[in-house]
mmCIF file of C-alpha atoms in Angstrom:
data_model
loop_
_atom_site.group_PDB
_atom_site.id
_atom_site.type_symbol
_atom_site.label_atom_id
_atom_site.label_comp_id
_atom_site.label_asym_id
_atom_site.label_seq_id
_atom_site.Cartn_x
_atom_site.Cartn_y
_atom_site.Cartn_z
ATOM 1 C CA MET A 1 40.547 -80.878 137.345
ATOM 2 C CA ASN A 2 44.223 -81.490 138.035
ATOM 3 C CA VAL A 3 45.923 -77.994 138.209
ATOM 4 C CA GLN A 4 49.442 -79.555 138.383
ATOM 5 C CA PHE A 5 49.480 -80.194 134.537
ATOM 6 C CA PRO A 6 49.227 -76.568 133.363
ATOM 7 C CA VAL A 7 51.887 -75.597 135.989
ATOM 8 C CA LEU A 8 54.211 -78.076 134.686
ATOM 9 C CA ILE A 9 53.835 -76.965 131.293
ATOM 10 C CA LEU A 10 54.455 -73.168 132.330
ATOM 11 C CA LEU A 11 57.533 -74.399 134.031
ATOM 12 C CA LEU A 12 58.943 -76.336 131.065
ATOM 13 C CA VAL A 13 58.199 -73.329 128.506
ATOM 14 C CA GLY A 14 59.722 -70.872 130.937
ATOM 15 C CA HIS A 15 62.814 -72.864 131.283
ATOM 16 C CA ALA A 16 63.253 -73.441 127.603
ATOM 17 C CA VAL A 17 63.049 -69.493 126.918
ATOM 18 C CA ALA A 18 65.470 -68.574 129.668
ATOM 19 C CA GLY A 19 68.006 -70.876 128.295
ATOM 20 C CA GLN A 20 67.961 -69.543 124.618
ATOM 21 C CA GLN A 21 70.912 -67.201 123.613
ATOM 22 C CA PRO A 22 70.101 -63.768 122.455
ATOM 23 C CA VAL A 23 69.544 -63.518 118.557
ATOM 24 C CA GLN A 24 72.021 -61.377 116.934
ATOM 25 C CA SER A 25 70.650 -59.733 113.573
ATOM 26 C CA PRO A 26 72.941 -58.463 110.814
ATOM 27 C CA SER A 27 74.127 -55.175 110.534
ATOM 28 C CA GLN A 28 72.552 -53.138 107.679
ATOM 29 C CA ASP A 29 75.969 -53.260 105.877
ATOM 30 C CA GLU A 30 76.131 -57.174 106.211
ATOM 31 C CA THR A 31 72.441 -57.141 104.957
ATOM 32 C CA LEU A 32 73.067 -54.890 101.985
ATOM 33 C CA ALA A 33 76.182 -57.073 101.156
ATOM 34 C CA LYS A 34 74.049 -60.289 100.962
ATOM 35 C CA TRP A 35 71.252 -58.488 99.190
ATOM 36 C CA PRO A 36 72.399 -55.435 97.428
ATOM 37 C CA TRP A 37 69.351 -55.624 94.930
ATOM 38 C CA SER A 38 66.870 -55.561 97.640
ATOM 39 C CA ILE A 39 66.495 -51.790 97.955
ATOM 40 C CA SER A 40 66.857 -48.829 95.566
ATOM 41 C CA LEU A 41 66.511 -45.724 97.217
ATOM 42 C CA GLN A 42 65.056 -42.842 94.760
ATOM 43 C CA THR A 43 65.103 -38.919 95.187
ATOM 44 C CA ALA A 44 61.691 -38.564 93.902
ATOM 45 C CA PRO A 45 58.259 -40.194 94.665
ATOM 46 C CA PHE A 46 56.833 -42.916 92.366
ATOM 47 C CA LYS A 47 54.546 -42.204 89.722
ATOM 48 C CA ARG A 48 51.392 -44.264 88.743
ATOM 49 C CA GLU A 49 49.642 -44.612 85.290
ATOM 50 C CA ALA A 50 46.567 -46.474 84.061
ATOM 51 C CA ILE A 51 46.013 -46.542 80.416
ATOM 52 C CA GLN A 52 44.331 -48.432 77.522
ATOM 53 C CA ILE A 53 45.958 -48.967 74.337
ATOM 54 C CA THR A 54 43.918 -50.408 71.120
ATOM 55 C CA LEU A 55 45.453 -52.525 68.450
ATOM 56 C CA ALA A 56 43.887 -52.902 65.230
ATOM 57 C CA PRO A 57 44.235 -56.161 63.533
ATOM 58 C CA ARG A 58 47.650 -57.165 62.842
ATOM 59 C CA GLU A 59 49.071 -54.096 64.224
ATOM 60 C CA GLY A 60 52.178 -53.878 66.691
ATOM 61 C CA MET A 61 53.396 -50.967 68.634
ATOM 62 C CA GLU A 62 55.874 -50.226 71.420
ATOM 63 C CA TYR A 63 55.286 -48.466 74.898
ATOM 64 C CA LYS A 64 58.048 -47.680 76.953
ATOM 65 C CA TYR A 65 59.066 -45.748 80.255
ATOM 66 C CA ARG A 66 62.294 -43.813 80.869
ATOM 67 C CA LEU A 67 64.065 -45.249 83.919
ATOM 68 C CA GLU A 68 67.280 -44.647 85.483
ATOM 69 C CA LYS A 69 69.463 -47.364 86.561
ATOM 70 C CA GLY A 70 68.040 -49.131 89.578
ATOM 71 C CA ALA A 71 64.508 -47.513 89.118
ATOM 72 C CA GLY A 72 61.821 -50.044 89.745
ATOM 73 C CA MET A 73 58.436 -50.591 87.952
ATOM 74 C CA LEU A 74 55.490 -52.777 89.160
ATOM 75 C CA TYR A 75 53.194 -53.451 86.265
ATOM 76 C CA SER A 76 49.940 -55.446 85.364
ATOM 77 C CA TRP A 77 48.425 -55.347 82.047
ATOM 78 C CA ALA A 78 45.708 -57.528 80.442
ATOM 79 C CA SER A 79 44.287 -57.762 76.946
ATOM 80 C CA THR A 80 40.915 -58.638 75.403
ATOM 81 C CA GLY A 81 42.623 -61.239 73.308
ATOM 82 C CA VAL A 82 45.829 -63.051 72.839
ATOM 83 C CA ILE A 83 48.657 -61.083 71.792
ATOM 84 C CA HIS A 84 52.512 -61.458 71.277
ATOM 85 C CA TRP A 85 54.629 -59.346 73.500
ATOM 86 C CA GLU A 86 58.381 -58.633 74.244
ATOM 87 C CA LEU A 87 59.569 -56.844 77.411
ATOM 88 C CA HIS A 88 62.778 -55.242 76.374
ATOM 89 C CA SER A 89 64.998 -52.388 77.078
ATOM 90 C CA GLN A 90 67.069 -49.897 74.913
ATOM 91 C CA PRO A 91 70.184 -48.603 76.910
ATOM 92 C CA ASP A 92 70.918 -44.780 76.546
ATOM 93 C CA GLY A 93 73.551 -44.493 73.784
ATOM 94 C CA ALA A 94 73.004 -47.987 72.193
ATOM 95 C CA PRO A 95 73.070 -48.312 68.517
ATOM 96 C CA SER A 96 69.561 -47.855 66.643
ATOM 97 C CA GLY A 97 67.800 -51.210 66.778
ATOM 98 C CA TYR A 98 69.627 -52.559 69.806
ATOM 99 C CA ALA A 99 67.616 -53.927 72.833
ATOM 100 C CA GLU A 100 67.978 -56.362 75.512
ATOM 101 C CA PHE A 101 65.019 -58.825 76.021
ATOM 102 C CA PHE A 102 63.476 -59.963 79.380
ATOM 103 C CA ASP A 103 60.244 -61.493 78.774
ATOM 104 C CA THR A 104 58.896 -62.679 75.448
ATOM 105 C CA ASN A 105 55.733 -64.557 75.026
ATOM 106 C CA ASP A 106 52.171 -64.911 73.763
ATOM 107 C CA GLY A 107 49.240 -64.524 75.917
ATOM 108 C CA ASP A 108 46.607 -62.151 77.165
ATOM 109 C CA ARG A 109 48.285 -60.697 80.551
ATOM 110 C CA SER A 110 51.320 -60.131 82.385
ATOM 111 C CA HIS A 111 52.180 -59.102 85.965
ATOM 112 C CA GLY A 112 55.582 -58.171 87.265
ATOM 113 C CA VAL A 113 58.023 -56.104 88.851
ATOM 114 C CA TYR A 114 60.987 -54.822 86.816
ATOM 115 C CA SER A 115 64.223 -53.059 88.084
ATOM 116 C CA ALA A 116 66.358 -51.145 85.219
ATOM 117 C CA PRO A 117 69.715 -52.557 84.918
ATOM 118 C CA PHE A 118 70.864 -49.459 83.030
ATOM 119 C CA PRO A 119 69.441 -46.138 82.197
ATOM 120 C CA GLY A 120 67.143 -45.987 79.048
ATOM 121 C CA ILE A 121 63.753 -46.747 77.909
ATOM 122 C CA HIS A 122 62.004 -49.884 79.034
ATOM 123 C CA GLY A 123 58.725 -51.535 78.109
ATOM 124 C CA TRP A 124 56.828 -53.602 75.714
ATOM 125 C CA TRP A 125 56.381 -54.390 72.086
ATOM 126 C CA TRP A 126 52.777 -55.678 71.578
ATOM 127 C CA GLU A 127 51.562 -57.290 68.507
ATOM 128 C CA ASN A 128 48.130 -58.122 67.589
ATOM 129 C CA GLN A 129 48.459 -61.120 65.313
ATOM 130 C CA SER A 130 44.718 -61.740 64.880
ATOM 131 C CA ASP A 131 41.861 -60.561 62.694
ATOM 132 C CA ARG A 132 40.004 -58.606 65.548
ATOM 133 C CA GLU A 133 40.741 -55.516 67.526
ATOM 134 C CA VAL A 134 42.566 -55.964 70.928
ATOM 135 C CA THR A 135 42.493 -53.391 73.822
ATOM 136 C CA ILE A 136 45.231 -53.584 76.253
ATOM 137 C CA SER A 137 44.761 -52.220 79.738
ATOM 138 C CA LEU A 138 48.169 -51.416 81.522
ATOM 139 C CA THR A 139 48.560 -50.355 85.212
ATOM 140 C CA SER A 140 51.949 -49.351 86.332
ATOM 141 C CA ALA A 141 53.656 -47.654 89.270
ATOM 142 C CA GLY A 142 57.263 -46.784 89.305
ATOM 143 C CA PHE A 143 60.123 -44.117 89.218
ATOM 144 C CA TYR A 144 59.645 -43.255 85.609
ATOM 145 C CA THR A 145 59.925 -39.881 84.255
ATOM 146 C CA GLU A 146 58.330 -40.188 80.642
ATOM 147 C CA THR A 147 56.613 -42.461 78.356
ATOM 148 C CA HIS A 148 57.557 -43.303 74.743
ATOM 149 C CA GLU A 149 54.992 -44.686 72.295
ATOM 150 C CA PHE A 150 56.109 -45.997 68.830
ATOM 151 C CA ARG A 151 53.537 -46.537 66.376
ATOM 152 C CA GLN A 152 54.507 -47.208 62.581
ATOM 153 C CA GLY A 153 54.165 -44.232 60.320
ATOM 154 C CA MET A 154 53.871 -41.926 63.247
ATOM 155 C CA PRO A 155 56.400 -39.708 65.018
ATOM 156 C CA VAL A 156 57.550 -41.066 68.388
ATOM 157 C CA LYS A 157 55.126 -39.684 71.137
ATOM 158 C CA ILE A 158 57.212 -38.781 74.249
ATOM 159 C CA THR A 159 55.098 -37.628 77.225
ATOM 160 C CA PRO A 160 56.374 -36.380 80.641
ATOM 161 C CA VAL A 161 54.505 -38.400 83.540
ATOM 162 C CA GLU A 162 53.726 -35.915 86.183
#
């Protein structure tokens, strides 16, 4: 075996490393100036929730979380059948019926990360357009403080999240 070949490679690699200039990383202020949305520090720990919601045939309902501006929410939900959904938000102080829409689709699942652009209630309108009962399984984690459940003919159910 020729020992000179590995020694030559080590010499070449060592020379290349020694000739490199030190890498200068940006400061925290420079990084945040480029990527201001990348971090949203919170004063309280995040909450978690895993629930199931049943929709009768042709029934729709809303399920939303109270989030402050910049608060994030990680979510996954799946349903036992195809449904229509709208992920939308209502800013605090907005007129009745006003909403800003972020995702509207038909299907049986959705997964994502949502960052509240303003304080208010943020969540989904789910509508079962079929003739069969559908169950939605929602798992979320985020910096929310309460849930709001809207069903036709029933008072709004507001529940603090511990």
